[in-house]
Structure formats: structure tokens, C-alpha cells
CSV table of C-alpha atoms and ligand atoms in Angstrom, one decimal:
chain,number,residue,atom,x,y,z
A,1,UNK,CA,-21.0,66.8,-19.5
A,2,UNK,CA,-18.3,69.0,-19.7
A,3,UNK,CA,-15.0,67.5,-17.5
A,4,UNK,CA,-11.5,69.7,-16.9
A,5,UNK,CA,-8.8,67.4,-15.2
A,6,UNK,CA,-5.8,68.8,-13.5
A,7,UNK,CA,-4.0,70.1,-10.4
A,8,UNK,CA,-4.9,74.1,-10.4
A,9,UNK,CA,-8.0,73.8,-12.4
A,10,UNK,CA,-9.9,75.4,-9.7
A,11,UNK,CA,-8.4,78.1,-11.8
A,12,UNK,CA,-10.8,78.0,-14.6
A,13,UNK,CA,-13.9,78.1,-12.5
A,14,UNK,CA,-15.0,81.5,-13.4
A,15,UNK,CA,-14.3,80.3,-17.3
A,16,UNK,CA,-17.0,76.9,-16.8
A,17,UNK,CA,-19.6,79.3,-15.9
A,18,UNK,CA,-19.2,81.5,-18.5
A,19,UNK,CA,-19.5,78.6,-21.0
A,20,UNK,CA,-22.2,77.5,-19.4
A,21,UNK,CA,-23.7,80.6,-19.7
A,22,UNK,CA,-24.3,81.3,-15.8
A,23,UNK,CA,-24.0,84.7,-14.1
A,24,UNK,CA,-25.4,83.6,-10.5
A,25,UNK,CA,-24.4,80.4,-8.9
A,26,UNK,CA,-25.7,79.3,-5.3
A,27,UNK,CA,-21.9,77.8,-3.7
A,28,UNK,CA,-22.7,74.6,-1.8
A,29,UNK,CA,-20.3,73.4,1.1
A,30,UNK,CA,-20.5,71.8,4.1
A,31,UNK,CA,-19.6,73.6,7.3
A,32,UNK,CA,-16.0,71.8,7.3
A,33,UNK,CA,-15.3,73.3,3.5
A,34,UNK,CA,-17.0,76.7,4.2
A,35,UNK,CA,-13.1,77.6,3.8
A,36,UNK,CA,-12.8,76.0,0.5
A,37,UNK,CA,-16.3,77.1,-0.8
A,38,UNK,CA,-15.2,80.8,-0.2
A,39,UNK,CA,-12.0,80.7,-2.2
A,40,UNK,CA,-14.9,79.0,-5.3
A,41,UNK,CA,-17.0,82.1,-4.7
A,42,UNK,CA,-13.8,84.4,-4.7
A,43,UNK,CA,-13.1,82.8,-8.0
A,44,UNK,CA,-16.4,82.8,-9.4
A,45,UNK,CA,-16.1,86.5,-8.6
A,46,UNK,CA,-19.6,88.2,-9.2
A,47,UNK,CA,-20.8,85.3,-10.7
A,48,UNK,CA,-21.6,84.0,-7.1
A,49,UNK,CA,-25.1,85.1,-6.1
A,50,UNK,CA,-24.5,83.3,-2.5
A,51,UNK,CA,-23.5,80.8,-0.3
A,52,UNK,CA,-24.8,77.8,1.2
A,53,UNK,CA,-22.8,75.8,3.3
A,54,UNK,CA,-25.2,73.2,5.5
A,55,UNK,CA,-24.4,70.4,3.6
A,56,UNK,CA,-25.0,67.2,5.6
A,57,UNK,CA,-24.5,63.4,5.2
A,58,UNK,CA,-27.0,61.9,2.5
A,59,UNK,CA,-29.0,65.3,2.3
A,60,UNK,CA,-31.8,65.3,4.9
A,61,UNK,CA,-35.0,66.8,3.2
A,62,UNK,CA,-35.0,69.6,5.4
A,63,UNK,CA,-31.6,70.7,4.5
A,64,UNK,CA,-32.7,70.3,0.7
A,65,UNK,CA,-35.4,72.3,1.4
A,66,UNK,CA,-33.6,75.5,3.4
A,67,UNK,CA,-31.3,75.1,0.1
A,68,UNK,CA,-33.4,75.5,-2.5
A,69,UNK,CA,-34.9,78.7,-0.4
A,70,UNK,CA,-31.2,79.9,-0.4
A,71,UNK,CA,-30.9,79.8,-4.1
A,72,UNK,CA,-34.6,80.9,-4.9
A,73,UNK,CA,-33.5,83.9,-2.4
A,74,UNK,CA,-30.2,84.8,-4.1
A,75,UNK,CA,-31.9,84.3,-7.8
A,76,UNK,CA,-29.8,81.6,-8.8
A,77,UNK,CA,-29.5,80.5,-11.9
A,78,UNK,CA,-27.3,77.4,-11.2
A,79,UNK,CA,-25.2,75.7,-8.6
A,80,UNK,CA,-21.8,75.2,-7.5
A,81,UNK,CA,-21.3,72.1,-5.4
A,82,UNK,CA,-18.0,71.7,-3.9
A,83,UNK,CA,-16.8,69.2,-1.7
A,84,UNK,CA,-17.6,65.6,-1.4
A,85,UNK,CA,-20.6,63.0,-2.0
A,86,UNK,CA,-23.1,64.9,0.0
A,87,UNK,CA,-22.4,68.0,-1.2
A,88,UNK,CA,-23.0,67.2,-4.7
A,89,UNK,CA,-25.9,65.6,-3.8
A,90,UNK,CA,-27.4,68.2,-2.3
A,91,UNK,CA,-26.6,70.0,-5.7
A,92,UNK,CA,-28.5,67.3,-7.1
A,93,UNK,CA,-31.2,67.5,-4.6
A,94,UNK,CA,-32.0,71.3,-5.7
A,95,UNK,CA,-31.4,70.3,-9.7
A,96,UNK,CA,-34.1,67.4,-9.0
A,97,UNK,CA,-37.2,70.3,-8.1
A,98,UNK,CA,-35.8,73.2,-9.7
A,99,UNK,CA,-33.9,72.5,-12.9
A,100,UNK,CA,-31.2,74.9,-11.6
A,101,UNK,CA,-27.8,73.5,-13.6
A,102,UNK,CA,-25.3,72.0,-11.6
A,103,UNK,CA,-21.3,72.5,-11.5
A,104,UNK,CA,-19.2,69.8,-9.1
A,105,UNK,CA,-15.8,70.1,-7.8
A,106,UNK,CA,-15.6,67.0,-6.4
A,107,UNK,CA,-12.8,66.9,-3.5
A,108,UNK,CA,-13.5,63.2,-2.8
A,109,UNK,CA,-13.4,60.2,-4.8
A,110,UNK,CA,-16.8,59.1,-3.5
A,111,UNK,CA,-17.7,59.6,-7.7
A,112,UNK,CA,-21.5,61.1,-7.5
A,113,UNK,CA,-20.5,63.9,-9.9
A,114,UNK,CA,-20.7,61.2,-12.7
A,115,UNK,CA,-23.9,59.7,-11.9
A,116,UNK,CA,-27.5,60.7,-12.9
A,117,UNK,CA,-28.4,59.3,-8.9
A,118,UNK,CA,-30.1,61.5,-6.3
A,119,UNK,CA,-30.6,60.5,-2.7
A,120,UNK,CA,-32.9,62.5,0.1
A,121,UNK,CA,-33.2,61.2,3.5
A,122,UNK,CA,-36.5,61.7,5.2
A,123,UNK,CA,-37.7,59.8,8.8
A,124,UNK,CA,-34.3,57.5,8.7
A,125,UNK,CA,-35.1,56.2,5.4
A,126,UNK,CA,-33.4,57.4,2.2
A,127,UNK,CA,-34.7,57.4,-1.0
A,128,UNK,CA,-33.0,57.4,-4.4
A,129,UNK,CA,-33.8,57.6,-8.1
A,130,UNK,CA,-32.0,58.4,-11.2
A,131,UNK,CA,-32.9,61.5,-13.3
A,132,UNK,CA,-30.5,63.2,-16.3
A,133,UNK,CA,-31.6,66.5,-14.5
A,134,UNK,CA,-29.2,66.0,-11.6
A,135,UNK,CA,-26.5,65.4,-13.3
A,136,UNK,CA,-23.8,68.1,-13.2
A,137,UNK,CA,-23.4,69.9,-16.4
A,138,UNK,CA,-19.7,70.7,-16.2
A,139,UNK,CA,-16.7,68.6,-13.4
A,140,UNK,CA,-13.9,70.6,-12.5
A,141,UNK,CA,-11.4,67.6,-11.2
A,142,UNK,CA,-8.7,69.6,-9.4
A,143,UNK,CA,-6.5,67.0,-7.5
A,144,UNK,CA,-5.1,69.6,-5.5
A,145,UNK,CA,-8.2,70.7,-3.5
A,146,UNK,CA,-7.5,66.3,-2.4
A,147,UNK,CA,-3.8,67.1,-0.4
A,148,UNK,CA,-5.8,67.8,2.2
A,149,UNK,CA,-8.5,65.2,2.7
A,150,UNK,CA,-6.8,62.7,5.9
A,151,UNK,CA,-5.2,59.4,4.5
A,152,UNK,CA,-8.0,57.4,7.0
A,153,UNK,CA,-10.7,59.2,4.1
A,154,UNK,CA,-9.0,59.0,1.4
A,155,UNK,CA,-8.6,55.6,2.1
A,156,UNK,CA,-11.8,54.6,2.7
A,157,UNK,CA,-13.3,57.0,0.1
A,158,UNK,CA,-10.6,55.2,-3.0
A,159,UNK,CA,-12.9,51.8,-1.9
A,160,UNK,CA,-16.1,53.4,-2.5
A,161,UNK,CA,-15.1,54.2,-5.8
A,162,UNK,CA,-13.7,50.7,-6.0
A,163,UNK,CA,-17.0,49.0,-5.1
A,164,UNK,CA,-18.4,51.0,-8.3
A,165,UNK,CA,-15.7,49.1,-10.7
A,166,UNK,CA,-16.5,45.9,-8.7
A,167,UNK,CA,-19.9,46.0,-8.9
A,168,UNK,CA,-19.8,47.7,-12.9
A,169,UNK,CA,-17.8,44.7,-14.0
A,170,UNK,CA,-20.4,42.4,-13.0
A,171,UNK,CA,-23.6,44.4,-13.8
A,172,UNK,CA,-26.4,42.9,-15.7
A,173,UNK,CA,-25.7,46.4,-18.2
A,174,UNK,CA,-22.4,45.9,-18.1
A,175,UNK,CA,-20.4,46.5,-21.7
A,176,UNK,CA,-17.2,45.6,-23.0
A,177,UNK,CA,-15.9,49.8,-22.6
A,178,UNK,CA,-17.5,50.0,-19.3
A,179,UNK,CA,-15.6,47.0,-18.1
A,180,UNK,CA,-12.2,48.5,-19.6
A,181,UNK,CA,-13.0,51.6,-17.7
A,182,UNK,CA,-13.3,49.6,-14.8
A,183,UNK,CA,-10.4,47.4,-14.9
A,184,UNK,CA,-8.0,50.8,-15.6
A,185,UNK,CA,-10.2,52.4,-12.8
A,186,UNK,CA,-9.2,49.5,-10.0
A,187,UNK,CA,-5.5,49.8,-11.4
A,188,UNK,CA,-5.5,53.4,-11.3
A,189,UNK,CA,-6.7,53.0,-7.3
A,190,UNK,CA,-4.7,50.1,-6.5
A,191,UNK,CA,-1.7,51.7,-6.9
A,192,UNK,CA,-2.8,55.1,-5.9
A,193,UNK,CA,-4.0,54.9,-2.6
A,194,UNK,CA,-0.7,53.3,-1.0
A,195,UNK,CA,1.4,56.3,-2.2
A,196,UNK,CA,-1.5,58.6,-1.0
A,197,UNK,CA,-1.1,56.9,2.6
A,198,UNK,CA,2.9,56.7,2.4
A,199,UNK,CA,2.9,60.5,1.1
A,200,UNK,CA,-0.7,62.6,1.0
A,201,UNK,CA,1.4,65.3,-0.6
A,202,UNK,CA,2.1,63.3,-3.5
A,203,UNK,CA,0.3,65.1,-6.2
A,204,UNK,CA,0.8,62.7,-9.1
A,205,UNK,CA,-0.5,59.7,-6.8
A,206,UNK,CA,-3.6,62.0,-6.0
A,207,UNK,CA,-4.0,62.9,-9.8
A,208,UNK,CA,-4.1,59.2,-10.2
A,209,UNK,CA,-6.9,58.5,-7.6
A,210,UNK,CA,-8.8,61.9,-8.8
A,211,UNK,CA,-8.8,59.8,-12.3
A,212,UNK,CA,-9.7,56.6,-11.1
A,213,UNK,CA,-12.4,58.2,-9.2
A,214,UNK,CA,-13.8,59.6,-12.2
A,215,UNK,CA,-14.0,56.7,-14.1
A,216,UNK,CA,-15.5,54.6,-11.2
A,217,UNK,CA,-18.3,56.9,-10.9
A,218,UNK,CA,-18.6,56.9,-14.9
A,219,UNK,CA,-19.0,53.0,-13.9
A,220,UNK,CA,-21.5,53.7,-11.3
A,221,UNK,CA,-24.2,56.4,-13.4
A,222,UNK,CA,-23.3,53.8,-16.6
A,223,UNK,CA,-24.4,50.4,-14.6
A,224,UNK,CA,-26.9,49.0,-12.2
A,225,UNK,CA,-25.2,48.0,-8.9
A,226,UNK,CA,-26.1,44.7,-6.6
A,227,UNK,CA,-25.5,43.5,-3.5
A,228,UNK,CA,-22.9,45.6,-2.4
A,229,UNK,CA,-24.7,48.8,-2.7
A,230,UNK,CA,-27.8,47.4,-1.6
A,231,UNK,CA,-26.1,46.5,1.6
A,232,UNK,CA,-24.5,49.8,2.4
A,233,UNK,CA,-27.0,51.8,1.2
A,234,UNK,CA,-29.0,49.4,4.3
A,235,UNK,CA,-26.3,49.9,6.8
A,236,UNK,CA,-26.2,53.5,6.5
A,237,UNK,CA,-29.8,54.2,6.1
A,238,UNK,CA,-31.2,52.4,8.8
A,239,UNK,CA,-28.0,51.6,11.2
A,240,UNK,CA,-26.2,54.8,10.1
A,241,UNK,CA,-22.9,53.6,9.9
A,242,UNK,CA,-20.6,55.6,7.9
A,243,UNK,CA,-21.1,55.7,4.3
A,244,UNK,CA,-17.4,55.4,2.7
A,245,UNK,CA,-15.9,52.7,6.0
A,246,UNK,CA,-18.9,50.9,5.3
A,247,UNK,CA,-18.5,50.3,1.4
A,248,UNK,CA,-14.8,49.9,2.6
A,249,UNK,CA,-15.2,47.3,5.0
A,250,UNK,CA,-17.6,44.9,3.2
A,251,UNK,CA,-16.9,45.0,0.1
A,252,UNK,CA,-14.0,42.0,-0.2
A,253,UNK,CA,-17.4,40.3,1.6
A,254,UNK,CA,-19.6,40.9,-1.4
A,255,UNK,CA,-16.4,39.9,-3.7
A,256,UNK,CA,-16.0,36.7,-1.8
A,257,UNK,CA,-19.8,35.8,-2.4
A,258,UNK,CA,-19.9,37.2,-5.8
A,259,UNK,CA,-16.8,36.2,-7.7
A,260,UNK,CA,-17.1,32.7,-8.1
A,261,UNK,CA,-20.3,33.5,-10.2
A,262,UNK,CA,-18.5,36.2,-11.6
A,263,UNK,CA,-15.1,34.8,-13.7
A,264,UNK,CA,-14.9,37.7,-16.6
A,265,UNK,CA,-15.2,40.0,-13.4
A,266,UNK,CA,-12.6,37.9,-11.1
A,267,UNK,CA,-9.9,37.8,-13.8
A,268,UNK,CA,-10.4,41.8,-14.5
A,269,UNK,CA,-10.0,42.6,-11.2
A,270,UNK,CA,-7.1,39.6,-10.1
A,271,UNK,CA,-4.7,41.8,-13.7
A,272,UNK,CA,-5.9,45.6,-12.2
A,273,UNK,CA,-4.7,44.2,-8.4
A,274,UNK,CA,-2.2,41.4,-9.2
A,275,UNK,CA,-3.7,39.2,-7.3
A,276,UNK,CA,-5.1,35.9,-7.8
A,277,UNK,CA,-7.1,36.1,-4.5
A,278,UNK,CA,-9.1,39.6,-4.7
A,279,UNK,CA,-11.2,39.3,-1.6
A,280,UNK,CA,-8.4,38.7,0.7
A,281,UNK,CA,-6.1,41.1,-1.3
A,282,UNK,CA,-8.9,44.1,-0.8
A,283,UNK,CA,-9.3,43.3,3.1
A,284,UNK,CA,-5.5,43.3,3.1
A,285,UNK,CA,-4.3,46.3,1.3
A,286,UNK,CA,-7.5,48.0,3.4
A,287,UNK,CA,-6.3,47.1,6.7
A,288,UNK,CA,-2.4,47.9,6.2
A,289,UNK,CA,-3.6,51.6,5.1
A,290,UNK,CA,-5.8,51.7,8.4
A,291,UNK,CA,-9.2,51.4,7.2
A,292,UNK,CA,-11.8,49.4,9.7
A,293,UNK,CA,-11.3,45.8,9.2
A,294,UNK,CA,-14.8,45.0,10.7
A,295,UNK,CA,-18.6,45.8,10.4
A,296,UNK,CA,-18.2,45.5,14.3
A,297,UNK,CA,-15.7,48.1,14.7
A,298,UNK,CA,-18.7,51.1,12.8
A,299,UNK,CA,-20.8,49.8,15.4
A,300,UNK,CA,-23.3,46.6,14.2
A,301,UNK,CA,-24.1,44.6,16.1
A,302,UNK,CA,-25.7,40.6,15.4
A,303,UNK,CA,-29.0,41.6,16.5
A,304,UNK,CA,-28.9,44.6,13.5
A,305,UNK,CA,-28.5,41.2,10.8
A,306,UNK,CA,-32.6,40.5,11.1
A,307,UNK,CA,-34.0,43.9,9.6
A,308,UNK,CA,-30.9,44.2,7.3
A,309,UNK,CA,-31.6,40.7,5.6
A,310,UNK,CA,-35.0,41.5,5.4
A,311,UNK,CA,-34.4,44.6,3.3
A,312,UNK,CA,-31.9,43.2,1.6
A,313,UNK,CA,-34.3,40.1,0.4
A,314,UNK,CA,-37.3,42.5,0.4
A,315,UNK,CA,-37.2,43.0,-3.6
A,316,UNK,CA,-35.6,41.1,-6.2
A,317,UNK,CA,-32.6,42.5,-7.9
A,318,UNK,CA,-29.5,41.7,-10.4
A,319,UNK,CA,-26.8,39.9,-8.8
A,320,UNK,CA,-24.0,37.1,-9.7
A,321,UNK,CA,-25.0,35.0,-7.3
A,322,UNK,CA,-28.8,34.9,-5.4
A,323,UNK,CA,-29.4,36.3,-2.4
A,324,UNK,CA,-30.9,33.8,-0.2
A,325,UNK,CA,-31.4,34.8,4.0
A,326,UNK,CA,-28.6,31.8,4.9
A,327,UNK,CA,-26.0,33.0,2.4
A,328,UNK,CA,-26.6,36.9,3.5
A,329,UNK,CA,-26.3,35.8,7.4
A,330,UNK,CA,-22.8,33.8,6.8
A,331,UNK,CA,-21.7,37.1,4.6
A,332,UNK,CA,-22.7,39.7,7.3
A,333,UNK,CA,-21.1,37.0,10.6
A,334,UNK,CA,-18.0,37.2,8.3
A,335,UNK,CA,-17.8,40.9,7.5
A,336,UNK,CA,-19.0,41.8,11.3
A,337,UNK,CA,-15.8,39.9,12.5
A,338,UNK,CA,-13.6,40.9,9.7
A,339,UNK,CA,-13.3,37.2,9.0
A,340,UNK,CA,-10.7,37.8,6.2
A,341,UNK,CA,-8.4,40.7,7.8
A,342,UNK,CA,-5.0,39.8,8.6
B,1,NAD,P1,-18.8,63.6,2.4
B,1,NAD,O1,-19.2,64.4,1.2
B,1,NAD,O2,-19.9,63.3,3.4
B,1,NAD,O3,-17.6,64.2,3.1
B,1,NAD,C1,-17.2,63.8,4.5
B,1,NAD,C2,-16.5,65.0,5.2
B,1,NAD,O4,-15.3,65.2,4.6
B,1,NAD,C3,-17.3,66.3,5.0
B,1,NAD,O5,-17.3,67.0,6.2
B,1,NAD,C4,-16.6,67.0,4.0
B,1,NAD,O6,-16.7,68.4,4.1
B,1,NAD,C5,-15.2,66.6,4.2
B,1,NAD,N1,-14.3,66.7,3.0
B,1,NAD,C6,-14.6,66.4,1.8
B,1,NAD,N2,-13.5,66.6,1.0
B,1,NAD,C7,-12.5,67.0,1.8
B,1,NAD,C8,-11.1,67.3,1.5
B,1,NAD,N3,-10.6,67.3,0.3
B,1,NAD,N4,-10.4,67.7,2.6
B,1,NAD,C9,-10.9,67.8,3.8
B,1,NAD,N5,-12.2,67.4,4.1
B,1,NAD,C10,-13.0,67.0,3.1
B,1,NAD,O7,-18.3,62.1,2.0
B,1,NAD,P2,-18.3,61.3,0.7
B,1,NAD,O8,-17.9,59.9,1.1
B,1,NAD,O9,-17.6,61.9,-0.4
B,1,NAD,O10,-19.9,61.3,0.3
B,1,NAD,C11,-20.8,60.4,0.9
B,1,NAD,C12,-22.2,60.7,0.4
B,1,NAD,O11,-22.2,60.7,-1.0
B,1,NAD,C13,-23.2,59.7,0.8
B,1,NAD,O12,-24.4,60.3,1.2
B,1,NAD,C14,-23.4,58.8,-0.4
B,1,NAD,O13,-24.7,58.1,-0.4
B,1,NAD,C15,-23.3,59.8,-1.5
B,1,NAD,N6,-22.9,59.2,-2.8
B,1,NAD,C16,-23.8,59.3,-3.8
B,1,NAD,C17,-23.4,58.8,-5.0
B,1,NAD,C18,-24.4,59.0,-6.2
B,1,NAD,O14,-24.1,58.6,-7.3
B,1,NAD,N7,-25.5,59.6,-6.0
B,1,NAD,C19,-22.2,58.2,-5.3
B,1,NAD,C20,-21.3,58.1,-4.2
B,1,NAD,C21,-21.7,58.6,-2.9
């Protein structure tokens, strides 16, 4: 795919869909961006054919559906999704049935834009799969269109990205580049979102998360992810607990589980945090930038642990360590108490 980095690129919008050859993009938002998706379509000039801005949390089929009608009505020939993680999915979402080419301006660090991954929800249940079709064709990384995203999101959105590294350096398709990408992708975060917190104006700080972002979802579309994913994707499906608090809140869980079966992983990670303890570093540095420090605070509660640690043992997948019933019941009683919060 094509990428342009830097603070005003939103600039060159009208430019990426000339090179791409596009004269009629559909602009995807949600209802909160429909600001920020109208200053795109003022930019894409009349190279918008329309707007779309019903974007909703892990694209519901329905809204998929009343999307693609919205760009088969305004003869689209392409999209341009702008906004966060489910936003560009439900780019993807229309790229999956149609073909229609995809352009992401991603205004998150949640890192889908990278990734070949689709998700649709339908009945409580979502589905995912990878496919080359969805991914974007051209990222237009402006970190200024971040200033505004709260310090609680950002927060909790930088982990997200984070859990990609984590779970990349430990992958059964993990390489020696992706690992590098990872490492720098953790260090770039680590020191990132404390200045984001102490300052959200702080443009260079929100360049730097914009880049780790990008390379954690280059870790994420390049790797297949374990128990951490598995579990949120769970927890969100099923219990719908928010997507981004949830990855942030387990994940020094997973690392605590996963580490010690993971040393080429646990020394990456203990260099990109300075750390030698990384699970109690990442529920730390979390808490002190005022993320939720427990799986009880986004609303489980014990009697949720039955179904989730049935899907989570339903299949057989890659992980460090394996996922026995006991080991994921001790995990979850930790995380649900924030066992290793300060
Ligand atoms: P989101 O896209 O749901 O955004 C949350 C809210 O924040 C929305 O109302 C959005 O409009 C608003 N927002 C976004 N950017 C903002 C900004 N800069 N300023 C102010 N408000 C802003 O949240 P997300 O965490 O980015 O995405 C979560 C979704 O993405 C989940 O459905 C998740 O499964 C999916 N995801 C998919 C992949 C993949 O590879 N397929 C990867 C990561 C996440």
C-alpha cells in the first residue's frame, strides 16, 4: 500500500485519489467524526460522490449493508474511511463484497488500516477473516487529526496497538524484521503515551504514537495473534465490553502467562520498556495514565468466566504457553481484580 506520514497530510487527500486513479469516493465516519469527515469531503473536492457517516462499533451487518447501498447509490468507485477501528472496518466491510478500493485516515492508533482483517457482527457474534481485498490501498497518517482524541482513548487505544507488538513478537509467523518492528513499535508507545497524557497537544509525542501505531498494525496484518486477541475479541463479542479498555486492561495478564514461555519476546519487550518486570510495568504505566485497572471495572462479572473459557478452549490455536480451563480461570480471577495494579 501506499503510506503518507505527517502532521497536515490531510492536505494531500485530493492528490492520493488522483494517484489512485479515483474520481468518486463514498466518505465513511461515524456520527461523532461527521465533523472531521466533512472537512475530507471538502478536501476531496468533487471527488466525493457522498457521505456515509453511521459507522458503529465492530460493524453490525446491517450497517454494512445500508453502506454498501450508500455507495452503490452515489456510484462509488472507492472509499474513504476516516476515523478509527470501526470506521475502517466498515471500509473493509464494503471492500469485502464489492471490490470498491479503500483509502484510511486512521485518527486512532487501534492499527486496522495495516491489516488484511475484516470483522461483521451479526446476532451478538462477530466473525472475522483475512482477505488482501480489504486492505486499504493508500494511509494518509496525519497526527494532527489525533490532538483531539481524549487522553483516557488515547491511552487505552496506544495498548491496543501494544497488544499487536506483544503478541507479534511471540507469533508462531513471527520473523526477525517483524520482531524489530515490534520492539521499535513498544518503544515508540512507551514513551509516547505519557507525554500524550501530560500534554495531548504535543504534536511530536502524537507523531510518535501515530508511528508506533503503524508499525503495530504492520505487526498485527504480518502475524497470527494468540491468547490475547482471542480473549478480547470474546469479551467484546459476547460480554461487549469495550474493545480498546479491554485489550488495555488484560493484556499485562496474558504477558504474565505468556512470557515465561516466551524469553526472545520478554527480553524485547523488558529493552523497548526498561523494565525487567513487563507485566507489572504495563498495569503500572496503564493505571497512572488512568486507564481501568480491572476486567471488573468494564463490567464482568465471575459468573461471565464459564462461556468465555469455553470459547476460549473451544479450538486449538498458537500460543507460548497452552491454554488449559485452570490456567485461563486464575488469569481471568487475576485480571477481573486487577491483581497486578498498584
Ligand atoms: P472506534 O473506531 O470505535 O472509535 C471510538 C470513538 O472515538 C468513535 O466514536 C470515533 O468516532 C471516536 N474517535 C476516533 N478518533 C477520534 C479522534 N481523533 N478524536 C475524537 N474522537 C475520535 O475505536 P477503535 O478502538 O479505533 O476501533 C475499535 C474497532 O476496531 C473494533 O471493532 C476492533 O475490533 C476494530 N479493530 C480491527 C482491527 C483489524 O485489524 N481488523 C485492528 C484493530 C481494531
Amino acid at each position: 500500500m501506499r503510506v503518507v506520514f505527517g502532521a497536515g497530510s490531510l492536505r494531500q487527500l485530493r492528490e492520493e485519489a488522483e494517484l489512485l486513479g479515483l474520481r468518486r469516493l463514498l466518505v465513511l465516519s461515524t456520527p461523532d467524526q461527521r465533523a472531521l469527515a466533512e472537512q475530507a469531503a471538502t478536501r476531496l473536492g468533487d471527488a466525493c460522490a457522498g457521505m456515509f457517516t453511521e459507522a458503529r462499533m465492530h460493524v453490525p451487518v446491517q450497517v454494512a449493508e445500508a453502506a454498501r447501498a450508500a455507495a452503490r447509490g452515489a456510484g462509488a468507485d472507492g472509499c474513504l474511511a476516516i476515523g478509527g477501528g470501526s470506521t475502517v472496518g466498515l471500509g473493509k466491510a464494503i471492500a469485502l463484497t464489492t471490490g470498491l478500493p479503500v483509502i484510511s485516515v486512521p485518527t486512532t492508533y487501534a492499527g486496522s488500516e495495516m491489516t488484511p482483517v475484516w470483522g461483521l457482527t451479526e446476532n451478538g457474534r462477530k466473525r472475522t477473516g483475512r482477505n488482501r481485498a480489504v486492505l486499504p490501498r493508500s494511509v494518509v497518517y496525519d497526527p494532527e487529526l489525533t490532538v483531539g482524541l481524549p487522553v483516557d482513548m488515547s491511552v487505552t487505544s496506544g495498548f491496543n496497538a501494544v497488544a499487536h507488538a506483544v503478541e507479534a513478537l511471540y507469533a508462531p509467523d513471527a520473523s526477525p524484521i517483524i520482531s524489530a518492528m515490534a520492539e521499535e513499535a513498544v518503544r515508540s508507545l512507551g514513551t509516547a503515551l505519557p507525554a500524550i497524557a501530560a500534554d495531548p497537544l504535543d504534536i511530536e509525542a502524537r507523531a510518535d504514537a501515530l508511528r508506533g501505531a503503524w508499525l503495530c498494525g504492520a505487526c498485527l496484518g504480518a502475524t497470527t495473534m494468540s491468547l490475547h486477541h482471542k480473549l478480547c475479541h470474546i469479551l467484546g463479542g459476547t460480554f461487549d465490553l469495550p474493545h480498546a479498555a479491554t485489550h488495555t486492561v488484560l493484556l499485562p495478564y496474558v504477558a504474565a502467562f505468556n512470557l515465561p514461555a516466551a524469553p526472545a519476546a520478554q527480553q524485547s519487550l523488558s529493552r523497548a520498556l526498561a523494565t525487567d518486570d513487563v507485566p507489572k510495568h504495563l498495569a503500572r504505566v496503564s493505571a497512572e495514565l488512568g486507564a481501568p485497572r480491572s476486567l471488573a471495572e468494564l463490567g464482568l462479572v465471575e459468573g461471565d468466566f464459564d462461556e468465555t473459557v469455553a470459547q476460549a478452549t473451544a479450538q486449538p490455536y498458537a500460543n507460548p504457553r497452552p491454554v488449559t480451563a485452570e490456567a485461563l480461570r486464575l488469569l481471568l480471577t487475576d485480571a477481573l481484580t486487577g491483581a497486578l495494579a498498584p
